[in-house]
mmCIF file of C-alpha atoms and ligand atoms in Angstrom:
data_model
loop_
_atom_site.group_PDB
_atom_site.id
_atom_site.type_symbol
_atom_site.label_atom_id
_atom_site.label_comp_id
_atom_site.label_asym_id
_atom_site.label_seq_id
_atom_site.Cartn_x
_atom_site.Cartn_y
_atom_site.Cartn_z
ATOM 1 C CA MET A 214 15.941 44.223 9.974
ATOM 2 C CA GLU A 215 12.503 45.716 11.414
ATOM 3 C CA TYR A 216 9.655 46.326 8.921
ATOM 4 C CA ASN A 217 6.732 48.443 9.675
ATOM 5 C CA ILE A 218 3.977 46.959 8.027
ATOM 6 C CA ALA A 219 0.462 48.734 8.087
ATOM 7 C CA VAL A 220 -2.226 46.397 7.675
ATOM 8 C CA ILE A 221 -5.958 46.884 6.623
ATOM 9 C CA PRO A 222 -7.773 43.825 7.482
ATOM 10 C CA GLY A 223 -10.681 45.801 5.836
ATOM 11 C CA ASP A 224 -14.256 44.138 5.369
ATOM 12 C CA GLY A 225 -15.999 40.573 4.361
ATOM 13 C CA ILE A 226 -13.174 37.813 4.238
ATOM 14 C CA GLY A 227 -10.684 40.891 4.520
ATOM 15 C CA PRO A 228 -9.842 39.959 8.396
ATOM 16 C CA GLU A 229 -9.402 36.131 7.680
ATOM 17 C CA ILE A 230 -6.963 36.264 4.996
ATOM 18 C CA ILE A 231 -4.848 38.796 6.678
ATOM 19 C CA ARG A 232 -4.438 36.670 9.653
ATOM 20 C CA GLU A 233 -3.131 33.689 7.421
ATOM 21 C CA ALA A 234 -1.164 36.027 5.447
ATOM 22 C CA ARG A 235 0.771 37.322 9.050
ATOM 23 C CA LYS A 236 1.181 33.856 10.148
ATOM 24 C CA VAL A 237 3.498 33.211 7.134
ATOM 25 C CA LEU A 238 4.963 36.547 7.345
ATOM 26 C CA ASN A 239 5.683 35.691 11.066
ATOM 27 C CA ALA A 240 7.069 32.147 9.893
ATOM 28 C CA ILE A 241 9.344 34.124 7.479
ATOM 29 C CA GLY A 242 10.633 36.526 10.119
ATOM 30 C CA LYS A 243 11.408 33.618 12.471
ATOM 31 C CA LYS A 244 13.490 31.768 9.962
ATOM 32 C CA TYR A 245 15.442 34.751 8.669
ATOM 33 C CA GLY A 246 15.639 36.912 11.599
ATOM 34 C CA HIS A 247 13.589 39.597 10.402
ATOM 35 C CA SER A 248 11.112 41.403 12.721
ATOM 36 C CA PHE A 249 7.653 42.436 11.066
ATOM 37 C CA LYS A 250 5.867 44.999 13.026
ATOM 38 C CA TYR A 251 2.361 45.550 12.368
ATOM 39 C CA THR A 252 -0.157 48.503 12.789
ATOM 40 C CA GLU A 253 -3.577 48.064 12.371
ATOM 41 C CA VAL A 254 -5.612 50.433 10.359
ATOM 42 C CA LEU A 255 -9.151 50.990 9.360
ATOM 43 C CA MET A 256 -10.513 51.114 6.037
ATOM 44 C CA GLY A 257 -13.802 50.451 3.946
ATOM 45 C CA GLY A 258 -17.048 49.704 5.477
ATOM 46 C CA VAL A 259 -15.505 49.063 9.023
ATOM 47 C CA SER A 260 -13.991 52.526 9.031
ATOM 48 C CA ILE A 261 -17.124 53.966 7.800
ATOM 49 C CA ASP A 262 -18.912 52.214 10.874
ATOM 50 C CA ALA A 263 -16.509 53.508 13.152
ATOM 51 C CA THR A 264 -15.575 57.098 12.050
ATOM 52 C CA GLY A 265 -18.277 57.750 9.131
ATOM 53 C CA VAL A 266 -15.796 57.899 6.223
ATOM 54 C CA PRO A 267 -14.024 55.143 4.284
ATOM 55 C CA LEU A 268 -10.364 56.628 5.286
ATOM 56 C CA THR A 269 -9.436 59.200 7.800
ATOM 57 C CA GLU A 270 -6.460 61.108 7.292
ATOM 58 C CA GLU A 271 -4.776 59.705 10.011
ATOM 59 C CA ALA A 272 -5.093 56.047 8.580
ATOM 60 C CA LEU A 273 -3.727 57.541 5.733
ATOM 61 C CA ARG A 274 -0.958 59.198 7.411
ATOM 62 C CA THR A 275 -0.217 55.862 9.319
ATOM 63 C CA CYS A 276 0.196 54.189 5.686
ATOM 64 C CA GLN A 277 2.336 57.083 4.382
ATOM 65 C CA ARG A 278 4.836 56.367 7.261
ATOM 66 C CA SER A 279 4.987 52.849 7.173
ATOM 67 C CA ASP A 280 7.297 50.799 5.463
ATOM 68 C CA SER A 281 4.703 48.998 3.028
ATOM 69 C CA VAL A 282 0.685 48.384 3.325
ATOM 70 C CA LEU A 283 -1.024 45.096 3.559
ATOM 71 C CA LEU A 284 -4.674 44.908 2.636
ATOM 72 C CA GLY A 285 -7.374 42.229 2.865
ATOM 73 C CA ALA A 286 -10.583 43.649 1.272
ATOM 74 C CA VAL A 287 -13.108 46.240 1.257
ATOM 75 C CA GLY A 288 -16.728 46.711 0.483
ATOM 76 C CA GLY A 289 -19.928 44.632 1.307
ATOM 77 C CA ASP A 290 -23.309 43.459 0.422
ATOM 78 C CA VAL A 291 -24.544 46.626 -1.427
ATOM 79 C CA GLY A 292 -28.439 45.601 -0.435
ATOM 80 C CA LYS A 293 -27.453 44.581 3.091
ATOM 81 C CA SER A 294 -24.383 46.723 4.774
ATOM 82 C CA GLY A 295 -25.904 50.198 4.386
ATOM 83 C CA TRP A 296 -22.495 51.261 3.142
ATOM 84 C CA TYR A 297 -24.207 51.813 -0.064
ATOM 85 C CA ASP A 298 -27.050 54.553 0.927
ATOM 86 C CA ILE A 299 -24.508 56.936 1.177
ATOM 87 C CA ALA A 300 -22.732 59.450 -1.236
ATOM 88 C CA PRO A 301 -20.591 57.678 -3.871
ATOM 89 C CA ASN A 302 -17.294 59.195 -2.344
ATOM 90 C CA LEU A 303 -17.978 58.223 1.286
ATOM 91 C CA ARG A 304 -18.438 54.142 0.197
ATOM 92 C CA PRO A 305 -15.859 51.648 1.134
ATOM 93 C CA GLU A 306 -14.216 51.705 -2.272
ATOM 94 C CA ALA A 307 -13.502 55.384 -2.095
ATOM 95 C CA GLY A 308 -11.168 54.558 0.658
ATOM 96 C CA LEU A 309 -9.299 52.195 -1.525
ATOM 97 C CA LEU A 310 -9.214 54.661 -4.391
ATOM 98 C CA ALA A 311 -7.709 57.421 -1.827
ATOM 99 C CA LEU A 312 -5.313 55.478 -0.377
ATOM 100 C CA ARG A 313 -3.995 54.614 -3.889
ATOM 101 C CA LYS A 314 -3.876 58.053 -4.847
ATOM 102 C CA GLY A 315 -2.847 59.108 -1.396
ATOM 103 C CA LEU A 316 0.156 56.998 -1.707
ATOM 104 C CA ARG A 317 0.590 57.899 -5.374
ATOM 105 C CA LEU A 318 0.667 54.076 -6.464
ATOM 106 C CA PHE A 319 0.276 54.499 -9.908
ATOM 107 C CA ALA A 320 1.345 50.859 -11.254
ATOM 108 C CA ASN A 321 -0.587 48.081 -10.107
ATOM 109 C CA ILE A 322 1.171 44.432 -10.998
ATOM 110 C CA ARG A 323 -1.027 41.464 -11.125
ATOM 111 C CA PRO A 324 0.328 38.161 -12.172
ATOM 112 C CA ALA A 325 -1.150 35.290 -13.916
ATOM 113 C CA ILE A 326 0.336 32.030 -13.271
ATOM 114 C CA LEU A 327 -0.998 28.727 -13.648
ATOM 115 C CA PHE A 328 0.356 26.380 -11.196
ATOM 116 C CA ASP A 329 0.865 23.015 -12.362
ATOM 117 C CA GLU A 330 -1.064 21.424 -9.582
ATOM 118 C CA LEU A 331 -3.895 23.728 -10.673
ATOM 119 C CA LYS A 332 -4.479 22.852 -13.977
ATOM 120 C CA SER A 333 -7.664 20.735 -13.329
ATOM 121 C CA ALA A 334 -9.115 24.055 -11.695
ATOM 122 C CA CYS A 335 -8.169 25.984 -14.595
ATOM 123 C CA PRO A 336 -11.464 26.387 -17.020
ATOM 124 C CA LEU A 337 -9.721 26.472 -20.314
ATOM 125 C CA ARG A 338 -9.163 23.047 -22.331
ATOM 126 C CA GLU A 339 -6.243 21.258 -22.089
ATOM 127 C CA ASP A 340 -5.010 22.260 -25.571
ATOM 128 C CA ILE A 341 -5.467 25.749 -24.876
ATOM 129 C CA ILE A 342 -3.334 25.586 -21.663
ATOM 130 C CA GLY A 343 -0.509 23.737 -23.833
ATOM 131 C CA ASP A 344 2.648 24.331 -21.795
ATOM 132 C CA GLY A 345 0.676 26.754 -19.333
ATOM 133 C CA PHE A 346 1.220 30.447 -19.115
ATOM 134 C CA ASP A 347 2.924 33.123 -16.889
ATOM 135 C CA PHE A 348 1.968 36.682 -17.747
ATOM 136 C CA VAL A 349 1.596 40.080 -15.524
ATOM 137 C CA VAL A 350 -1.020 42.600 -16.269
ATOM 138 C CA ILE A 351 0.358 45.991 -15.312
ATOM 139 C CA ARG A 352 -2.399 48.247 -14.901
ATOM 140 C CA GLU A 353 -2.534 52.011 -14.343
ATOM 141 C CA LEU A 354 -4.096 52.675 -11.214
ATOM 142 C CA THR A 355 -4.393 56.472 -10.735
ATOM 143 C CA GLY A 356 -5.472 58.040 -13.856
ATOM 144 C CA GLY A 357 -8.228 57.427 -16.705
ATOM 145 C CA LEU A 358 -12.058 56.814 -15.581
ATOM 146 C CA TYR A 359 -11.255 56.141 -12.171
ATOM 147 C CA PHE A 360 -9.919 59.573 -11.346
ATOM 148 C CA GLY A 361 -11.790 61.775 -14.155
ATOM 149 C CA ASP A 362 -14.470 64.301 -13.178
ATOM 150 C CA ARG A 363 -17.869 62.775 -13.059
ATOM 151 C CA TRP A 364 -21.214 64.170 -12.568
ATOM 152 C CA THR A 365 -24.781 63.351 -13.230
ATOM 153 C CA LYS A 366 -27.259 66.033 -13.771
ATOM 154 C CA GLU A 367 -30.789 66.618 -15.572
ATOM 155 C CA ILE A 368 -30.290 67.456 -19.353
ATOM 156 C CA ASP A 369 -33.362 68.593 -21.578
ATOM 157 C CA GLY A 370 -35.458 66.618 -18.944
ATOM 158 C CA LEU A 371 -33.085 63.057 -19.112
ATOM 159 C CA ARG A 372 -31.058 62.075 -16.164
ATOM 160 C CA THR A 373 -27.746 62.143 -17.836
ATOM 161 C CA ALA A 374 -24.367 60.971 -16.269
ATOM 162 C CA THR A 375 -20.782 61.648 -17.176
ATOM 163 C CA ASP A 376 -17.570 60.181 -16.438
ATOM 164 C CA THR A 377 -14.393 61.405 -18.266
ATOM 165 C CA LEU A 378 -11.398 59.428 -19.245
ATOM 166 C CA VAL A 379 -8.121 61.680 -18.943
ATOM 167 C CA TYR A 380 -4.414 60.643 -19.437
ATOM 168 C CA ASN A 381 -1.509 62.892 -20.164
ATOM 169 C CA GLU A 382 1.720 61.812 -21.537
ATOM 170 C CA LYS A 383 3.433 62.071 -18.498
ATOM 171 C CA GLU A 384 1.230 59.234 -16.799
ATOM 172 C CA ILE A 385 1.434 57.234 -19.662
ATOM 173 C CA ALA A 386 5.127 57.333 -19.976
ATOM 174 C CA ARG A 387 5.749 56.357 -16.405
ATOM 175 C CA ILE A 388 3.547 53.217 -16.493
ATOM 176 C CA ALA A 389 4.982 52.560 -19.548
ATOM 177 C CA ARG A 390 8.497 52.525 -18.228
ATOM 178 C CA GLN A 391 7.624 50.037 -15.389
ATOM 179 C CA ALA A 392 6.015 47.725 -17.911
ATOM 180 C CA PHE A 393 9.331 47.710 -19.712
ATOM 181 C CA GLU A 394 11.581 47.721 -16.670
ATOM 182 C CA ILE A 395 9.340 44.796 -15.425
ATOM 183 C CA ALA A 396 9.719 42.956 -19.146
ATOM 184 C CA ARG A 397 13.245 42.917 -18.819
ATOM 185 C CA LYS A 398 13.646 40.704 -16.249
ATOM 186 C CA ARG A 399 11.081 38.472 -17.759
ATOM 187 C CA ARG A 400 10.644 37.391 -21.621
ATOM 188 C CA LYS A 401 11.067 40.866 -22.866
ATOM 189 C CA LYS A 402 7.862 41.528 -24.392
ATOM 190 C CA VAL A 403 5.120 44.184 -23.720
ATOM 191 C CA CYS A 404 1.747 43.748 -25.120
ATOM 192 C CA SER A 405 0.256 47.265 -24.894
ATOM 193 C CA VAL A 406 -3.704 47.074 -24.652
ATOM 194 C CA ASP A 407 -5.952 50.065 -25.742
ATOM 195 C CA LYS A 408 -9.018 51.077 -27.702
ATOM 196 C CA ALA A 409 -7.096 53.341 -30.119
ATOM 197 C CA ASN A 410 -9.901 52.605 -32.803
ATOM 198 C CA VAL A 411 -11.929 54.690 -30.952
ATOM 199 C CA LEU A 412 -10.808 56.598 -28.161
ATOM 200 C CA ASP A 413 -8.445 59.747 -28.060
ATOM 201 C CA SER A 414 -6.417 58.681 -24.765
ATOM 202 C CA SER A 415 -5.980 55.254 -26.308
ATOM 203 C CA ARG A 416 -4.437 57.075 -29.194
ATOM 204 C CA LEU A 417 -2.067 59.070 -27.207
ATOM 205 C CA TRP A 418 -1.524 55.783 -25.090
ATOM 206 C CA ARG A 419 -0.139 54.036 -28.113
ATOM 207 C CA GLN A 420 2.038 57.211 -29.197
ATOM 208 C CA VAL A 421 3.608 57.761 -25.718
ATOM 209 C CA THR A 422 4.073 54.072 -25.297
ATOM 210 C CA LYS A 423 6.126 53.307 -28.767
ATOM 211 C CA GLU A 424 8.182 56.705 -27.654
ATOM 212 C CA VAL A 425 9.390 55.137 -24.089
ATOM 213 C CA ALA A 426 9.913 51.759 -26.422
ATOM 214 C CA LYS A 427 12.771 53.556 -27.902
ATOM 215 C CA ASP A 428 14.950 53.290 -24.650
ATOM 216 C CA TYR A 429 14.415 49.464 -24.447
ATOM 217 C CA PRO A 430 15.243 48.070 -27.816
ATOM 218 C CA ASP A 431 15.907 44.891 -26.360
ATOM 219 C CA VAL A 432 12.308 44.672 -25.364
ATOM 220 C CA GLU A 433 9.710 43.443 -28.179
ATOM 221 C CA LEU A 434 6.579 46.045 -27.945
ATOM 222 C CA THR A 435 3.024 45.055 -29.486
ATOM 223 C CA ASP A 436 -0.410 46.804 -29.671
ATOM 224 C CA MET A 437 -3.631 44.919 -29.053
ATOM 225 C CA LEU A 438 -7.371 46.427 -29.031
ATOM 226 C CA VAL A 439 -8.898 45.298 -25.374
ATOM 227 C CA ASP A 440 -11.767 43.553 -27.080
ATOM 228 C CA ASN A 441 -9.238 41.385 -28.867
ATOM 229 C CA CYS A 442 -7.095 41.041 -25.715
ATOM 230 C CA ALA A 443 -10.254 39.802 -23.757
ATOM 231 C CA MET A 444 -10.615 36.999 -26.309
ATOM 232 C CA GLN A 445 -6.769 36.387 -26.861
ATOM 233 C CA ILE A 446 -6.496 35.568 -22.810
ATOM 234 C CA VAL A 447 -8.874 32.673 -23.055
ATOM 235 C CA ARG A 448 -8.056 31.463 -26.672
ATOM 236 C CA ASN A 449 -4.043 31.647 -26.017
ATOM 237 C CA PRO A 450 -2.797 32.833 -22.565
ATOM 238 C CA GLY A 451 0.528 31.503 -23.295
ATOM 239 C CA GLN A 452 1.356 34.181 -25.915
ATOM 240 C CA PHE A 453 1.455 36.959 -22.897
ATOM 241 C CA ASP A 454 4.707 38.193 -21.122
ATOM 242 C CA VAL A 455 3.786 41.471 -19.880
ATOM 243 C CA ILE A 456 0.297 43.262 -20.767
ATOM 244 C CA LEU A 457 0.124 46.815 -20.322
ATOM 245 C CA THR A 458 -2.821 48.875 -20.099
ATOM 246 C CA GLU A 459 -4.876 51.710 -18.526
ATOM 247 C CA ASN A 460 -6.915 51.662 -15.368
ATOM 248 C CA MET A 461 -10.242 50.695 -16.346
ATOM 249 C CA PHE A 462 -8.901 47.940 -19.044
ATOM 250 C CA GLY A 463 -6.687 46.356 -16.463
ATOM 251 C CA ASP A 464 -9.632 46.344 -13.812
ATOM 252 C CA ILE A 465 -11.613 43.913 -16.153
ATOM 253 C CA LEU A 466 -8.743 41.937 -17.875
ATOM 254 C CA SER A 467 -7.092 41.236 -14.661
ATOM 255 C CA ASP A 468 -9.973 39.657 -13.339
ATOM 256 C CA GLU A 469 -10.190 37.729 -16.499
ATOM 257 C CA ALA A 470 -6.823 36.757 -15.850
ATOM 258 C CA SER A 471 -7.182 35.720 -12.612
ATOM 259 C CA MET A 472 -10.166 33.274 -13.576
ATOM 260 C CA ILE A 473 -7.969 31.377 -15.644
ATOM 261 C CA THR A 474 -5.663 30.839 -13.026
ATOM 262 C CA GLY A 475 -7.903 28.300 -11.482
ATOM 263 C CA SER A 476 -9.529 30.936 -8.959
ATOM 264 C CA ILE A 477 -9.680 34.571 -8.309
ATOM 265 C CA GLY A 478 -8.484 33.496 -4.776
ATOM 266 C CA MET A 479 -5.157 33.091 -6.433
ATOM 267 C CA LEU A 480 -4.052 36.080 -8.086
ATOM 268 C CA ALA A 481 -1.774 38.806 -5.755
ATOM 269 C CA SER A 482 -1.151 42.133 -6.642
ATOM 270 C CA ALA A 483 1.084 44.928 -5.875
ATOM 271 C CA SER A 484 0.406 48.617 -6.577
ATOM 272 C CA LEU A 485 4.010 50.704 -6.603
ATOM 273 C CA GLY A 486 4.981 54.241 -7.082
ATOM 274 C CA GLU A 487 8.445 56.231 -7.338
ATOM 275 C CA THR A 488 9.419 54.798 -3.789
ATOM 276 C CA LYS A 489 9.595 51.566 -2.224
ATOM 277 C CA LEU A 490 6.460 51.976 -0.451
ATOM 278 C CA GLY A 491 3.984 49.553 -1.607
ATOM 279 C CA LEU A 492 0.518 48.385 -1.270
ATOM 280 C CA TYR A 493 -0.155 44.802 -1.619
ATOM 281 C CA GLU A 494 -3.632 43.088 -1.678
ATOM 282 C CA PRO A 495 -5.307 39.915 -3.107
ATOM 283 C CA SER A 496 -7.094 41.206 -6.634
ATOM 284 C CA HIS A 497 -10.560 39.566 -5.603
ATOM 285 C CA GLY A 498 -12.931 41.405 -3.319
ATOM 286 C CA SER A 499 -14.192 40.789 0.060
ATOM 287 C CA ALA A 500 -16.736 37.958 -0.628
ATOM 288 C CA PRO A 501 -19.430 38.901 2.201
ATOM 289 C CA ASP A 502 -21.299 35.790 1.492
ATOM 290 C CA ILE A 503 -18.496 33.546 2.918
ATOM 291 C CA ALA A 504 -17.093 36.139 5.395
ATOM 292 C CA GLY A 505 -16.595 34.507 9.103
ATOM 293 C CA ARG A 506 -17.116 31.183 7.564
ATOM 294 C CA ASN A 507 -13.640 29.614 7.333
ATOM 295 C CA LYS A 508 -14.016 29.089 3.658
ATOM 296 C CA ALA A 509 -11.993 31.671 1.953
ATOM 297 C CA ASN A 510 -8.757 31.114 -0.059
ATOM 298 C CA PRO A 511 -5.720 33.305 1.848
ATOM 299 C CA ILE A 512 -3.388 32.361 -0.832
ATOM 300 C CA ALA A 513 -3.696 35.359 -3.254
ATOM 301 C CA THR A 514 -3.099 37.552 0.025
ATOM 302 C CA VAL A 515 -0.013 35.308 1.021
ATOM 303 C CA LEU A 516 1.309 35.791 -2.223
ATOM 304 C CA SER A 517 0.525 39.637 -2.075
ATOM 305 C CA ALA A 518 2.597 39.332 1.224
ATOM 306 C CA ALA A 519 5.553 37.717 -0.952
ATOM 307 C CA MET A 520 5.393 40.362 -3.542
ATOM 308 C CA MET A 521 5.970 42.749 -0.459
ATOM 309 C CA LEU A 522 9.119 40.968 0.758
ATOM 310 C CA ARG A 523 10.241 40.945 -2.969
ATOM 311 C CA TYR A 524 9.547 44.633 -4.062
ATOM 312 C CA SER A 525 9.474 46.985 -1.044
ATOM 313 C CA PHE A 526 11.813 45.142 1.147
ATOM 314 C CA ASP A 527 14.268 43.417 -1.595
ATOM 315 C CA LEU A 528 13.857 40.082 0.509
ATOM 316 C CA ASP A 529 13.947 38.154 -2.928
ATOM 317 C CA LYS A 530 15.292 34.569 -1.274
ATOM 318 C CA GLU A 531 12.096 35.176 1.405
ATOM 319 C CA ALA A 532 9.826 35.931 -1.338
ATOM 320 C CA ASP A 533 11.004 32.737 -3.241
ATOM 321 C CA MET A 534 10.425 30.708 -0.010
ATOM 322 C CA VAL A 535 6.937 31.754 0.512
ATOM 323 C CA GLU A 536 5.942 31.157 -3.153
ATOM 324 C CA SER A 537 7.565 27.727 -2.969
ATOM 325 C CA ALA A 538 5.421 26.728 0.523
ATOM 326 C CA VAL A 539 2.231 27.706 -1.516
ATOM 327 C CA LYS A 540 3.550 25.164 -3.991
ATOM 328 C CA LYS A 541 4.569 22.356 -1.665
ATOM 329 C CA VAL A 542 0.985 22.764 0.130
ATOM 330 C CA LEU A 543 -0.723 22.237 -3.459
ATOM 331 C CA LYS A 544 1.695 19.705 -4.409
ATOM 332 C CA LYS A 545 0.212 17.550 -1.255
ATOM 333 C CA GLY A 546 -3.085 18.000 -2.503
ATOM 334 C CA TYR A 547 -4.611 20.554 0.311
ATOM 335 C CA ARG A 548 -7.200 22.865 -1.341
ATOM 336 C CA THR A 549 -9.882 25.539 -0.268
ATOM 337 C CA ILE A 550 -13.204 24.769 -1.458
ATOM 338 C CA ASP A 551 -12.558 27.622 -4.429
ATOM 339 C CA ILE A 552 -10.029 25.176 -5.951
ATOM 340 C CA MET A 553 -11.054 21.829 -4.801
ATOM 341 C CA SER A 554 -10.899 18.924 -7.349
ATOM 342 C CA GLY A 555 -11.508 15.137 -6.822
ATOM 343 C CA GLY A 556 -8.806 13.398 -4.966
ATOM 344 C CA CYS A 557 -7.473 16.460 -2.902
ATOM 345 C CA THR A 558 -8.129 17.381 0.415
ATOM 346 C CA LEU A 559 -10.533 20.271 1.644
ATOM 347 C CA VAL A 560 -9.107 22.555 4.218
ATOM 348 C CA GLY A 561 -10.336 26.019 5.489
ATOM 349 C CA THR A 562 -9.165 29.138 5.596
ATOM 350 C CA ASP A 563 -7.087 28.918 8.889
ATOM 351 C CA GLU A 564 -5.544 25.506 7.922
ATOM 352 C CA MET A 565 -4.182 26.413 4.669
ATOM 353 C CA GLY A 566 -2.371 29.359 6.296
ATOM 354 C CA ASP A 567 -0.936 26.711 8.881
ATOM 355 C CA LEU A 568 -0.165 24.421 6.254
ATOM 356 C CA ILE A 569 2.046 27.266 4.406
ATOM 357 C CA ALA A 570 3.608 28.793 7.353
ATOM 358 C CA GLY A 571 4.489 25.015 8.345
ATOM 359 C CA GLU A 572 6.218 24.818 4.966
ATOM 360 C CA VAL A 573 8.201 27.810 5.803
HETATM 361 C C1 LIG B 129 -9.840 46.052 -7.787
HETATM 362 C C2 LIG B 129 -11.196 46.467 -7.821
HETATM 363 C C3 LIG B 129 -11.209 47.806 -7.107
HETATM 364 C C4 LIG B 129 -10.958 48.323 -8.627
HETATM 365 C C5 LIG B 129 -12.556 48.452 -6.493
HETATM 366 C C6 LIG B 129 -13.125 47.684 -5.362
HETATM 367 C C7 LIG B 129 -12.621 49.595 -6.413
HETATM 368 O O1 LIG B 129 -12.087 45.937 -8.426
HETATM 369 O O2 LIG B 129 -8.739 46.273 -7.197
HETATM 370 O O3 LIG B 129 -9.538 45.317 -9.050
HETATM 371 O O4 LIG B 129 -11.960 48.728 -9.348
HETATM 372 O O5 LIG B 129 -9.703 48.786 -8.657
HETATM 373 MG MG1 LIG B 130 -11.292 44.712 -10.026
#
């Protein structure tokens, strides 16, 4: 089969990690007889430099027409890049938000798995890690604080800023359904995370989630307040299967979840909508401080490409192959600097990509 992939290297370490993910995809293509056709698309700071905006209409259309989108990272140094001296809606991150909205990708899936080989890179105590953990954060991606109206103005002589958090029942129900569907294929537990003791939007979230749960009697639903959840993730991560939450809470909790897997450089993500077209990106940022120095960990991007094979192309066998290639390389003791520990072999970004492609 032929698959058309829009690739967005983006800023900072983006181009390096994307290059390694393409190596691995090409190895899969060769082995299983698929052809992956890549169309490079500009987004973020590089797009601002070239076109004046973080995502052009044409770039968005290219993504819409492709079978899926693979993204590195966007954004730069606030002080140095010059990309932050312009209006907020023209900054690099606005490109990413416009892409998510333009592709209608309301479900962001971020799996947090502790690989046995990385136990020593996990900052949690051994008795807390126990038998390890394997959970997934399902984050609503096109609503909430990120997309509500916002304004800054002077009120009574004081500069005053407002952001609004809006959810309607339809938006909550469709992301809840995603979470229940995914839980069905896992350990059948959904923990819905909110701030229902304070926020109206959370109280509606809780109600609607309970209504949707009636269609999934085989899946257990629990609720948890977000502050407690932040604590439980580092107290007993093994208790979670699927964490379902709104946009902003999901942004924060998924960074926390990534850290306990050993490094934010390990956490893949998939953003999905109603169709097969998805956006696949590592959960980490563009790390401008290490860009171009062959230090970045490409594994989160490689694992995001594996999610693309699984969710957008239904190539489960191929996705399994990528994941097991990553495990094999880790088992052999190869590490990038962020996950390095004693007795292992330190490798750069490109060598890590070669090793994983080699295992495929
Ligand atoms: C993420 C990132 C983005 C977000 C930023 C870059 C806008 O932190 O994908 O988690 O907040 O969604
Ligand atoms: Mg984030």
